mmCIF file of C-alpha atoms and ligand atoms in Angstrom:
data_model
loop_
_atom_site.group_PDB
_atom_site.id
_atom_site.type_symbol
_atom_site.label_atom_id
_atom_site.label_comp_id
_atom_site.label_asym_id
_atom_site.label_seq_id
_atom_site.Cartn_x
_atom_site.Cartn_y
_atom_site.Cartn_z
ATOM 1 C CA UNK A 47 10.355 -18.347 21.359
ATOM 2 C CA UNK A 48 11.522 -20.152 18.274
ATOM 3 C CA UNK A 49 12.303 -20.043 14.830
ATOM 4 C CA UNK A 50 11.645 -23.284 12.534
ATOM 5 C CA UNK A 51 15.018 -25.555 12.058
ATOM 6 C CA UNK A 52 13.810 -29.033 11.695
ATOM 7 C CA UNK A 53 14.668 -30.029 15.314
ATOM 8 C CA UNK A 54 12.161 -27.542 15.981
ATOM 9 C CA UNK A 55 9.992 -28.426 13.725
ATOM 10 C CA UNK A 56 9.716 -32.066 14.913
ATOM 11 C CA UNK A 57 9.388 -30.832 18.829
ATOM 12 C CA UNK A 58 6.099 -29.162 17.875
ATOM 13 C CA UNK A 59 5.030 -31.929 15.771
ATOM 14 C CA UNK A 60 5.411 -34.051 18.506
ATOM 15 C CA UNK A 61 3.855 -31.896 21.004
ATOM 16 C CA UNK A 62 0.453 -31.512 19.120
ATOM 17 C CA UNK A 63 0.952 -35.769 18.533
ATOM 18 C CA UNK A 64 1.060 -36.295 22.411
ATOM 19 C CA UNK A 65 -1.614 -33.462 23.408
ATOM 20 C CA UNK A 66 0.221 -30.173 24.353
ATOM 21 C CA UNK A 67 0.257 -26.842 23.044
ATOM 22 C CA UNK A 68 1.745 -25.238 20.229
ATOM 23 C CA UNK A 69 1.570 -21.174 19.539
ATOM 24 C CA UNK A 70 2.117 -21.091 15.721
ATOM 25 C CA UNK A 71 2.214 -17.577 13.949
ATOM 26 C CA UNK A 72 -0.711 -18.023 10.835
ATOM 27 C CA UNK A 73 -1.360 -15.031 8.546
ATOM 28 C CA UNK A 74 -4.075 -13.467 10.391
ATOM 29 C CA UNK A 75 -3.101 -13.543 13.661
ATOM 30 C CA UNK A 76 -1.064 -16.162 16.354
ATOM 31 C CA UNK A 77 -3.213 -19.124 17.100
ATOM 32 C CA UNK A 78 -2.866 -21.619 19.715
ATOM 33 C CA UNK A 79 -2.617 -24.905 18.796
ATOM 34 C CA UNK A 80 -3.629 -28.540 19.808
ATOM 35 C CA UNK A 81 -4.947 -31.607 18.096
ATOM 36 C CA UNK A 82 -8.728 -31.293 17.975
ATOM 37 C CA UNK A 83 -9.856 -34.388 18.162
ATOM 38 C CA UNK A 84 -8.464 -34.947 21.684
ATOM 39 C CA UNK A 85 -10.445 -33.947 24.124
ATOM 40 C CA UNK A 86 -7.685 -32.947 26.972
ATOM 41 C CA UNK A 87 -5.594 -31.014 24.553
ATOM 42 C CA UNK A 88 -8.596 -29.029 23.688
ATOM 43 C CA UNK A 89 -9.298 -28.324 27.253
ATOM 44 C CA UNK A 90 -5.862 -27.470 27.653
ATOM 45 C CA UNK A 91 -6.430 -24.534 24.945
ATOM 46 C CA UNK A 92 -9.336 -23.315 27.480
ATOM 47 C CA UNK A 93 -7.611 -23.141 30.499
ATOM 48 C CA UNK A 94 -4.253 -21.593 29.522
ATOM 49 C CA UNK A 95 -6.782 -18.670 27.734
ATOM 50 C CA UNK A 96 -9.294 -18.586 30.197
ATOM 51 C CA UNK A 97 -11.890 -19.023 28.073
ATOM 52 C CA UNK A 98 -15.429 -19.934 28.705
ATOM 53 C CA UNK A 99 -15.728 -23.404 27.584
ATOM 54 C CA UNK A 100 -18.812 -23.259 25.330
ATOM 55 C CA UNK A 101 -17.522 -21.163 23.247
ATOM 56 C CA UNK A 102 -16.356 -22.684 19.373
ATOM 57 C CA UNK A 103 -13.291 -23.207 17.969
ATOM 58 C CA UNK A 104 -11.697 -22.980 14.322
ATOM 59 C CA UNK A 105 -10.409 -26.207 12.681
ATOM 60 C CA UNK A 106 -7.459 -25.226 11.214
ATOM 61 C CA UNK A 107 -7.112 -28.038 8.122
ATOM 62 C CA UNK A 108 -3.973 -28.508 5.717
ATOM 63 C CA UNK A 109 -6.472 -28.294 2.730
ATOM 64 C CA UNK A 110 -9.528 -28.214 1.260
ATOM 65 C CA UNK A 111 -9.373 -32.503 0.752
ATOM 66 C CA UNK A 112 -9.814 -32.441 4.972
ATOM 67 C CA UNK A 113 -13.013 -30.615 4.462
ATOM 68 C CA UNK A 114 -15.126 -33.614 4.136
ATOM 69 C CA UNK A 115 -14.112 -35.467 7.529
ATOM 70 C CA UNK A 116 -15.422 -32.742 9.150
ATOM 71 C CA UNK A 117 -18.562 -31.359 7.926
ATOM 72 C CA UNK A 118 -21.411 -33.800 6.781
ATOM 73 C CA UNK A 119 -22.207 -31.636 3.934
ATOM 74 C CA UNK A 120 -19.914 -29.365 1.613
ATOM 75 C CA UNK A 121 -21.970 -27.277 -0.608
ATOM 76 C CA UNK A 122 -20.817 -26.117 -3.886
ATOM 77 C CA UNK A 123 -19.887 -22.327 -2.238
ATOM 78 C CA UNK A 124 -17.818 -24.322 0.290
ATOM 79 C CA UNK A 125 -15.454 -26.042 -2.628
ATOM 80 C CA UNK A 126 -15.766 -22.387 -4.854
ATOM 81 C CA UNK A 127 -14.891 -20.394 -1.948
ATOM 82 C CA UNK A 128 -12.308 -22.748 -0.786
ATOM 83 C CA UNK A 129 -10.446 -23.304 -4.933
ATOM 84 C CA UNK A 130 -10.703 -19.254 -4.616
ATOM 85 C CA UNK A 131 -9.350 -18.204 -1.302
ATOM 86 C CA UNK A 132 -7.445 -21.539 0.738
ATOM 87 C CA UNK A 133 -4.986 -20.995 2.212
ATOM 88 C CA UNK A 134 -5.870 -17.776 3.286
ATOM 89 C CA UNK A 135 -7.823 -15.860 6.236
ATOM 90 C CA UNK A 136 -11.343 -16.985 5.239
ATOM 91 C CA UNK A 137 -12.888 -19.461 7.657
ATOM 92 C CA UNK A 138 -16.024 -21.411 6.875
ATOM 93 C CA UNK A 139 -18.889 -22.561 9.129
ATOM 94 C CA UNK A 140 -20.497 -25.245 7.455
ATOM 95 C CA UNK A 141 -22.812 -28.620 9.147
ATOM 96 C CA UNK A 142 -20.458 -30.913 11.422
ATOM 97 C CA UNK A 143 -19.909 -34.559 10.578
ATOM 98 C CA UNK A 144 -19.102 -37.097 13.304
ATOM 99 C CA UNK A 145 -15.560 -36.158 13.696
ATOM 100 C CA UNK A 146 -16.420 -32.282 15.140
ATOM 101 C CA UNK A 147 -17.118 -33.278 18.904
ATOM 102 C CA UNK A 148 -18.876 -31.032 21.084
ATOM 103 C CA UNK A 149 -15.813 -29.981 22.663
ATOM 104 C CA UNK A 150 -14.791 -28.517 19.697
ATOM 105 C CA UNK A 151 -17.875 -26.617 18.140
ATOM 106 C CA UNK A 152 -19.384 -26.140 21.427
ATOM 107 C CA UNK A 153 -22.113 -28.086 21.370
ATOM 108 C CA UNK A 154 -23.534 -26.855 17.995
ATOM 109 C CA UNK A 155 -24.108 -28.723 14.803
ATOM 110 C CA UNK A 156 -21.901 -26.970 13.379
ATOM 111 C CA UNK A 157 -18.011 -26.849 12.654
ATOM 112 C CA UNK A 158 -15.761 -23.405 11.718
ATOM 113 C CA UNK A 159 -12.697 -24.680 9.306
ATOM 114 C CA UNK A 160 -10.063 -22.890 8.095
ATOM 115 C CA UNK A 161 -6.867 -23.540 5.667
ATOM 116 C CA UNK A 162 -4.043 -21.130 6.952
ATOM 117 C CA UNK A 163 -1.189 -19.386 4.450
ATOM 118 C CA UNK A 164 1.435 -18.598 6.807
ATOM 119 C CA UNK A 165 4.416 -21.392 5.579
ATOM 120 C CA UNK A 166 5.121 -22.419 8.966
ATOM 121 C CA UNK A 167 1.267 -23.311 10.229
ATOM 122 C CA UNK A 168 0.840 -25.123 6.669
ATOM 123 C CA UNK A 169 4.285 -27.196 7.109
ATOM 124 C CA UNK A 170 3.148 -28.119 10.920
ATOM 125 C CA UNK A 171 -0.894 -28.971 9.218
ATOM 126 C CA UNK A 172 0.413 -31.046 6.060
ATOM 127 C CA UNK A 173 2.640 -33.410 8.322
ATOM 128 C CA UNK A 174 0.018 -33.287 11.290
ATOM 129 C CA UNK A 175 -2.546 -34.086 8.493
ATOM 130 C CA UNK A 176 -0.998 -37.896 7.757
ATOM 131 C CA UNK A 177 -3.075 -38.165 4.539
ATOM 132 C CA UNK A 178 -6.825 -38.769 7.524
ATOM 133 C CA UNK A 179 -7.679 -35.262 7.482
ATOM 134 C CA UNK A 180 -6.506 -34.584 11.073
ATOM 135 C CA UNK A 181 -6.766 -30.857 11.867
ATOM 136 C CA UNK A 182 -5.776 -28.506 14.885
ATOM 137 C CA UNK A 183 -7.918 -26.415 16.758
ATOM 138 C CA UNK A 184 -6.388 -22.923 17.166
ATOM 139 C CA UNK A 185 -8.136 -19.982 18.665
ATOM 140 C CA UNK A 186 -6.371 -16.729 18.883
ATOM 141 C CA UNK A 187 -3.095 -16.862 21.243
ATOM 142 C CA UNK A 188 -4.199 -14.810 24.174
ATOM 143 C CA UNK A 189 -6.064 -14.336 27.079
ATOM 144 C CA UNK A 190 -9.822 -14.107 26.873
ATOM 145 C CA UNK A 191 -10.570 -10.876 26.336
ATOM 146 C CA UNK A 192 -7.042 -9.348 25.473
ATOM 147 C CA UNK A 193 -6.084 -7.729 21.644
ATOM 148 C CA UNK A 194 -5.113 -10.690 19.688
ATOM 149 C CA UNK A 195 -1.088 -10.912 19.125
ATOM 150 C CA UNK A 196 0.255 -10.647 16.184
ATOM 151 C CA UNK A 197 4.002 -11.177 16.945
ATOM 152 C CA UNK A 198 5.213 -13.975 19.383
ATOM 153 C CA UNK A 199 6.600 -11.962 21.646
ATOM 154 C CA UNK A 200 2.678 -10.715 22.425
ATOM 155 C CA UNK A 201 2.430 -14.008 22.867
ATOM 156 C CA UNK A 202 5.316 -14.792 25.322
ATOM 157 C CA UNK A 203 4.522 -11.858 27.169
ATOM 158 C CA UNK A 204 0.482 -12.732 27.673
ATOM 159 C CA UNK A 205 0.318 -16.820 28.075
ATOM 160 C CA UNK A 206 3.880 -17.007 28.191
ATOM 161 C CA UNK A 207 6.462 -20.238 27.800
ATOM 162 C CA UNK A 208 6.522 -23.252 30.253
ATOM 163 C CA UNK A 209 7.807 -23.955 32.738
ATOM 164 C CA UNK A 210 6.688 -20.470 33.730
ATOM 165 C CA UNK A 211 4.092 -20.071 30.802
ATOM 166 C CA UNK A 212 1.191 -22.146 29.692
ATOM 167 C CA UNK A 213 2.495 -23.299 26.326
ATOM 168 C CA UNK A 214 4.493 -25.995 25.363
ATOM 169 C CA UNK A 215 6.071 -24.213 22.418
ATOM 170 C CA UNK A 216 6.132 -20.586 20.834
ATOM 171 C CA UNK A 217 7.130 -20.663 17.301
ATOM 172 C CA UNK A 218 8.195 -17.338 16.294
ATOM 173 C CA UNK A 219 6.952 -16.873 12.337
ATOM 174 C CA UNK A 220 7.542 -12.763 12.048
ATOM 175 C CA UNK A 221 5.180 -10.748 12.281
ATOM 176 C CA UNK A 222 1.447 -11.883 10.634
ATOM 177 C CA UNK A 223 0.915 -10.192 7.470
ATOM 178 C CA UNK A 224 -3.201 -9.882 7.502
ATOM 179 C CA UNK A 225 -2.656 -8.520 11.234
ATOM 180 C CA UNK A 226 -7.007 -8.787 12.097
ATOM 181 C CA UNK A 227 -8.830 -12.411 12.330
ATOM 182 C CA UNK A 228 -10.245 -14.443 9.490
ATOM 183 C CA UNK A 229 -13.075 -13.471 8.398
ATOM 184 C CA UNK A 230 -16.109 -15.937 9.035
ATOM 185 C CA UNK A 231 -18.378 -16.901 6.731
ATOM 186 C CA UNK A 232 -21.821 -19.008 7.425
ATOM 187 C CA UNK A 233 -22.644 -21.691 4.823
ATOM 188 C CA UNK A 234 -24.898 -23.857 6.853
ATOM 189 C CA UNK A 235 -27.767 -22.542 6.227
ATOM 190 C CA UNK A 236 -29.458 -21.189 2.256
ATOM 191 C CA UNK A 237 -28.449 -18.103 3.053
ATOM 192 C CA UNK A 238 -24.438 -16.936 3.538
ATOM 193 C CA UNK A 239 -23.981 -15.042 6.271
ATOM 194 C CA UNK A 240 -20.720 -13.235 7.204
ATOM 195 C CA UNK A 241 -20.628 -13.312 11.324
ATOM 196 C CA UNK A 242 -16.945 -12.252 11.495
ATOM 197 C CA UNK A 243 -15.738 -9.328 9.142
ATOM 198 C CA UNK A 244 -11.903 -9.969 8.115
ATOM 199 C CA UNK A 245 -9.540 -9.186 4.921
ATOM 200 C CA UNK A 246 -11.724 -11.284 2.576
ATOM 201 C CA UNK A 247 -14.977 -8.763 2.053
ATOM 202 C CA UNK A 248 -18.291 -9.443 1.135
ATOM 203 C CA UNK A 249 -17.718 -8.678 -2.404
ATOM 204 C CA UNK A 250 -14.929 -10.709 -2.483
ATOM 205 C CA UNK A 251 -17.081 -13.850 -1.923
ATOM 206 C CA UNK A 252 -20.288 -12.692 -4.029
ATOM 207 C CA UNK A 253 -18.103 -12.280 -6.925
ATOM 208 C CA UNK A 254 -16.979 -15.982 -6.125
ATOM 209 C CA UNK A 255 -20.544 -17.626 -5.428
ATOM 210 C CA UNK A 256 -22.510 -15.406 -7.371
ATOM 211 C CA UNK A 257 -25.300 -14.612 -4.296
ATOM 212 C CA UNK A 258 -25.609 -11.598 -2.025
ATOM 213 C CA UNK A 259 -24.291 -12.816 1.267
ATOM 214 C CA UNK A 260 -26.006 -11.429 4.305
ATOM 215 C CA UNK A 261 -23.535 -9.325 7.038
ATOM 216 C CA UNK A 262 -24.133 -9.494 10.565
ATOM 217 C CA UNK A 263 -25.256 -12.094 12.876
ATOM 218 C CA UNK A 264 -28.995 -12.918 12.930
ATOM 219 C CA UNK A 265 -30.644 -14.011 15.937
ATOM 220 C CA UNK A 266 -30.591 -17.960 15.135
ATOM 221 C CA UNK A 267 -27.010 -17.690 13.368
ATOM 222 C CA UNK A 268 -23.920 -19.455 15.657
ATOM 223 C CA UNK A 269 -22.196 -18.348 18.589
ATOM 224 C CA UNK A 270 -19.375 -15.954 17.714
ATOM 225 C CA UNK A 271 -17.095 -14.968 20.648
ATOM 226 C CA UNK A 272 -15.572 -12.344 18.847
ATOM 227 C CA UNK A 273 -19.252 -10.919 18.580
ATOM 228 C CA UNK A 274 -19.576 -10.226 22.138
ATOM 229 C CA UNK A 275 -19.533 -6.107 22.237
ATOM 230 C CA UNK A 276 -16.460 -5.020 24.139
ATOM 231 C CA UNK A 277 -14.644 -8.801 22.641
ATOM 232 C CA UNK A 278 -11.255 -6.909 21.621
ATOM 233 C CA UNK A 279 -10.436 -4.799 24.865
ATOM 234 C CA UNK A 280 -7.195 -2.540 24.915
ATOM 235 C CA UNK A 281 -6.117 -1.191 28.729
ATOM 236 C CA UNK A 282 -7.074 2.444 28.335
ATOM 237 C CA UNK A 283 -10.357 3.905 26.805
ATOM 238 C CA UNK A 284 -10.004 4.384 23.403
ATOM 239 C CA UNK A 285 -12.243 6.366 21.464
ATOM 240 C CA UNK A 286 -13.415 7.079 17.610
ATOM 241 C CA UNK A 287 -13.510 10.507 17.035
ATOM 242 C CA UNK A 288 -13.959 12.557 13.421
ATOM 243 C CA UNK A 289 -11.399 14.514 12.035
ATOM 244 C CA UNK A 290 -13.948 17.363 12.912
ATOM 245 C CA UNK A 291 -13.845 17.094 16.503
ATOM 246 C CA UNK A 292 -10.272 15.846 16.832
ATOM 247 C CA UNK A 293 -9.391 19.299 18.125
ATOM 248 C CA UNK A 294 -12.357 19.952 20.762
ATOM 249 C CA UNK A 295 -11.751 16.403 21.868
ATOM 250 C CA UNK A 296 -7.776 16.805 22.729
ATOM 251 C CA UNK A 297 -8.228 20.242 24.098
ATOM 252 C CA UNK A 298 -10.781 18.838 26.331
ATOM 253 C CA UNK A 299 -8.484 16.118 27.135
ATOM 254 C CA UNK A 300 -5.542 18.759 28.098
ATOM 255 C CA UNK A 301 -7.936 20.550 30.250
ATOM 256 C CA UNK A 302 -8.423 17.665 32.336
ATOM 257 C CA UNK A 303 -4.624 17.590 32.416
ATOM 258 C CA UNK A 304 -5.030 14.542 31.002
ATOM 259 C CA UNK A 305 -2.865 12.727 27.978
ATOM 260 C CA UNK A 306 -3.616 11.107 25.223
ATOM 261 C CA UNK A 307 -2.346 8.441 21.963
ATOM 262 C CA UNK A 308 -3.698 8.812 18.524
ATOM 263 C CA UNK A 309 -4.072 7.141 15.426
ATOM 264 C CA UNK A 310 -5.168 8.828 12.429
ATOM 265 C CA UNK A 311 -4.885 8.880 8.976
ATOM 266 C CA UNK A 312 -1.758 10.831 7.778
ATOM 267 C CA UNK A 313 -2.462 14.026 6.958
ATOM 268 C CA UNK A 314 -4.508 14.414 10.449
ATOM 269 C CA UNK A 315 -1.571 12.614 12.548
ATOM 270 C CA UNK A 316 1.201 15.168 11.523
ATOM 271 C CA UNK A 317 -1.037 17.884 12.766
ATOM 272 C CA UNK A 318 -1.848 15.961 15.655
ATOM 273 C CA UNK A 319 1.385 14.958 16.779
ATOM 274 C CA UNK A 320 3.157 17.387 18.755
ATOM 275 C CA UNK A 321 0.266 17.315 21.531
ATOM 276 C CA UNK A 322 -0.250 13.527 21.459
ATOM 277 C CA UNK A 323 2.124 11.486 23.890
ATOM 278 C CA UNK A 324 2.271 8.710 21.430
ATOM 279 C CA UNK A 325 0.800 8.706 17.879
ATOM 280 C CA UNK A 326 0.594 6.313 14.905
ATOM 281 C CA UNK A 327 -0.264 7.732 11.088
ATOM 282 C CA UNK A 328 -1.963 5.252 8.614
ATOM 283 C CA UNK A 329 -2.664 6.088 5.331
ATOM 284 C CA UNK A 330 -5.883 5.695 3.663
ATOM 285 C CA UNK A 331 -4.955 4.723 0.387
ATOM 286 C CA UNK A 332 -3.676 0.976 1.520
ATOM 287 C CA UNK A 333 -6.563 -0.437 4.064
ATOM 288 C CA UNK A 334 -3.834 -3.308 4.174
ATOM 289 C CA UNK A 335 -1.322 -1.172 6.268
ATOM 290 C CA UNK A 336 -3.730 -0.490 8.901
ATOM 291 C CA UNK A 337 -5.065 -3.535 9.054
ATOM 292 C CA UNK A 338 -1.318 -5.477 9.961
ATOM 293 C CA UNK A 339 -0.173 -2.448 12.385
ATOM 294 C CA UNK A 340 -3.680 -2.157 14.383
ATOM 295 C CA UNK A 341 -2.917 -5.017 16.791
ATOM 296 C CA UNK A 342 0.317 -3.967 17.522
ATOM 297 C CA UNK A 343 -0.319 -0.324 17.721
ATOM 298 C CA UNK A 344 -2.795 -1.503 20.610
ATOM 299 C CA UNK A 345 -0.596 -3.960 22.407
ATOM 300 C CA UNK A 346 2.037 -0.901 22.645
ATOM 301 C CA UNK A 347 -0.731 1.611 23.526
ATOM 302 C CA UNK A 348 -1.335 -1.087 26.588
ATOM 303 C CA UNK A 349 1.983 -0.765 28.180
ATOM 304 C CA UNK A 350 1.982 2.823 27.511
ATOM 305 C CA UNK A 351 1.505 5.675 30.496
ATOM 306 C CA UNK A 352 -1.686 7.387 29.063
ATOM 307 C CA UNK A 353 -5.294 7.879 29.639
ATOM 308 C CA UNK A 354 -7.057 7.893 26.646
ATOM 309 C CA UNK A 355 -6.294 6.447 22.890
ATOM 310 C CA UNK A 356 -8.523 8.645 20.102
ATOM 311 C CA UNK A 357 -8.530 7.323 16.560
ATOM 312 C CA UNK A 358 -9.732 8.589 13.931
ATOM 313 C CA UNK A 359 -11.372 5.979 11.634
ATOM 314 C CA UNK A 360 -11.187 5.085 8.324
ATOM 315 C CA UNK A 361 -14.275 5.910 5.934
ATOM 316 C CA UNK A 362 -17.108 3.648 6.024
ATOM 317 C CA UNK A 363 -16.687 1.461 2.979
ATOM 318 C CA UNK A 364 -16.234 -2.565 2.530
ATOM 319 C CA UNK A 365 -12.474 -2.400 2.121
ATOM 320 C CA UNK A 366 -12.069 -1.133 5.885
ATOM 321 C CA UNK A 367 -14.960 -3.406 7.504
ATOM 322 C CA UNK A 368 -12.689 -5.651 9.515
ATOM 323 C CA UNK A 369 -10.761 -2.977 10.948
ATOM 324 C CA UNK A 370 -13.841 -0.537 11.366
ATOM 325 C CA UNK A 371 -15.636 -3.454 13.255
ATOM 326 C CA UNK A 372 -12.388 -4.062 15.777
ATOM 327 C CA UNK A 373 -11.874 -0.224 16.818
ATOM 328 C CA UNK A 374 -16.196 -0.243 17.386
ATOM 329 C CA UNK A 375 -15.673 -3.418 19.588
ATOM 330 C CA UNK A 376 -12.513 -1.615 21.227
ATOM 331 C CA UNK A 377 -14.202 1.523 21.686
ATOM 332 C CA UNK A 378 -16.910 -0.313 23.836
ATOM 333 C CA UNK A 379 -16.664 1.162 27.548
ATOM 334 C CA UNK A 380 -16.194 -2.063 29.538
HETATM 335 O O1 TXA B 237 -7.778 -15.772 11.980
HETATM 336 C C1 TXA B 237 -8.297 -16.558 12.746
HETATM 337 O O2 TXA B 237 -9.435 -17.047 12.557
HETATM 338 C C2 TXA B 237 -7.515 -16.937 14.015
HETATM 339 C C3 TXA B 237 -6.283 -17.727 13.587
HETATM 340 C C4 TXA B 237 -5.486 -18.234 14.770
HETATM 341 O O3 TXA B 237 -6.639 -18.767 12.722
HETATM 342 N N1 TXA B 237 -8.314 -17.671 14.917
HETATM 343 C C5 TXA B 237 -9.281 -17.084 15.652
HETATM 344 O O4 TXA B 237 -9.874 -17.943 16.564
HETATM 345 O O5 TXA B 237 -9.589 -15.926 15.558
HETATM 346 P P1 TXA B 237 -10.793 -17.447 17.761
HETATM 347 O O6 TXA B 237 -11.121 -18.673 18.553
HETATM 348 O O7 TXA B 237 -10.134 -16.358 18.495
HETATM 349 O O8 TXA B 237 -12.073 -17.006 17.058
HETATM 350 C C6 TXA B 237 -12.829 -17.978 16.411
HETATM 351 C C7 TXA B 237 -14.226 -17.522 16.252
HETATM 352 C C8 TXA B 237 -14.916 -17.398 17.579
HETATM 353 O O9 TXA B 237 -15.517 -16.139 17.634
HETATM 354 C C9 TXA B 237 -15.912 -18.524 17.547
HETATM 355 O O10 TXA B 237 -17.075 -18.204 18.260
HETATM 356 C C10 TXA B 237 -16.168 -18.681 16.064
HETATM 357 O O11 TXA B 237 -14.928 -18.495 15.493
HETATM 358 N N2 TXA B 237 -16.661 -20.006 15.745
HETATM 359 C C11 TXA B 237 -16.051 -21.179 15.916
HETATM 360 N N3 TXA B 237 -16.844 -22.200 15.565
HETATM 361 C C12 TXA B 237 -18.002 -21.657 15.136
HETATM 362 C C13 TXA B 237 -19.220 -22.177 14.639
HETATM 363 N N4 TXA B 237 -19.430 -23.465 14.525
HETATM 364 N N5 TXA B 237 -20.158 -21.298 14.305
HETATM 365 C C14 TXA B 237 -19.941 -19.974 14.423
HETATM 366 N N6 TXA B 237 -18.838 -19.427 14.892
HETATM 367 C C15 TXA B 237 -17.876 -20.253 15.246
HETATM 368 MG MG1 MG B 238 -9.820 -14.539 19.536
#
């Protein structure tokens, strides 16, 4: 694991030039990183995740110029959405041009593309860039199924560092300040869809394009991986509970001489937290706080000796969509 002096800085460069892998930190979450417009490096992104081959990636571009090498059509939303929000965690899905191979968008017509804010991804995309365009695919840095990491040591400690690991490089860029995935936004059709919720809301793009944008994948709308139901899967059953039945629920839980972790909004959590064996208090005022300690919350819940994680969830209001929609996909019994 590395930070960025320019020695370092040239390795990775090099590494994505000749095909490898590079784990970069963006704002959202760690990606994984290799030139996507070569077929083997791609491949090489599958296989060290595990992941079933036909599923999409992001194009992670140094800015909003790139945009036209890889989709054959921009539409006015794209190049509102993009002066609004790039760099920053929304992604768009928009027609492919020429240059998005099957390998990389799965075999569909269209491409996802992104423009990431974290300074070290951008520095890595604006030299890797070289004025054509050129873009890195980077799906989230972990195994196929596994809580996405949002420090590199999740990363070191899932795909891990070669020799022993399965990528080249691990640049270490803090810890991501979004903390959930981009959010995903369908413009290649009339209507915009979102098929991902993330930190940039609904609202947030309607007051941008000026049209109601449709939430929720329809049955002819792309392959999303991170739709699947039980996509986001932490070690122990975790499971939402209200603030109502908090109590029922735990005592329940102690009858079965059972333990459990919690997560719950403050006020709830200090009551809470003498019987929980581990417990985490968010506060309900700042959806942002949340949403950058969920991930992490979950990766230490994994390694912890428990047998149940109960949250209590956030109200059901735009602001808290992205996080709402990864503890329902979390809470999915696999
Ligand atoms: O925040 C993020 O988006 C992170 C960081 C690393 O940039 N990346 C990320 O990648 O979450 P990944 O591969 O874990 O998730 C990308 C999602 C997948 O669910 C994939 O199905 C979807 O994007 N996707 C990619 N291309 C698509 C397309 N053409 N149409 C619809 N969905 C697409
Ligand atoms: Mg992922």
């Amino acid at each position: 694991m590395t930070t960025l002096t320019p020695d370092v800085f040239q390795k990775a460069l090099d590494i994505l030039n000749q095909g490898g892998l590079v784990a970069i930190p963006t704002e959202t979450v760690y990606g994984l990183a290799a030139d996507a417009e070569n077929s083997q490096a791609v491949a090489g992104i599958y296989s060290a995740k595990r992941r079933p081959a036909n599923h999409p990636l992001i194009v992670h571009l140094a800015n909003s110029d790139a945009l036209s090498y890889w989709a054959s059509n921009v539409p006015e939303e794209a190049i509102q959405l993009t002066k609004a929000y790039w760099p920053g965690p929304l992604t768009i899905v928009l027609k492919r041009s020429k240059r998005a191979k099957d390998f990389i968008t799965g075999g569909q017509d269209t491409v996802a593309l992104r423009c990431p804010a974290h300074p070290i991804i951008r520095k890595l995309l604006e030299a890797f860039d070289e004025g054509k365009g050129r873009g890195l695919a980077a799906p989230s840095a972990n195994s196929f199924g596994q809580i996405s990491p949002t420090i590199a040591e999740h990363v070191r400690e899932d795909l891990g560092e070669k020799p022993t690991g399965a990528v080249d490089l691990i640049l270490d860029g803090g810890p991501c300040t979004v903390g959930i995935e981009s959010t995903i936004l369908d413009l290649s059709s009339s209507t915009p869809r979102i098929l991902r919720e993330g930190a940039i809301t609904a609202s947030m793009i309607e007051a941008v394009i000026g049209k109601t944008v449709q939430q929720g994948s329809s049955s002819n709308s792309p392959r999303v991986s991170g739709s699947l139901k039980s996509h986001y899967a932490p070690q122990h059953p975790l499971t939402l509970v209200s603030a109502e039945n908090l109590a029922g629920k735990a005592q329940f839980i102690a009858r079965h001489f059972q333990s459990f972790a919690l997560i719950a909004p403050t006020e709830i959590e200090k009551r809470f937290h003498a019987l929980a064996v581990k417990s985490f208090a968010y506060s309900l005022e700042k959806p942002e706080d949340l949403r950058m300690h969920l991930y992490g919350w979950m990766h230490e819940l994994d390694k912890a000796n428990i047998d149940h994680i109960l949250v209590v969830p956030p109200p059901c209001q735009s602001e808290w969509f992205g996080v709402l929609d990864r503890l329902q996909r979390a809470s999915v019994k696999k």
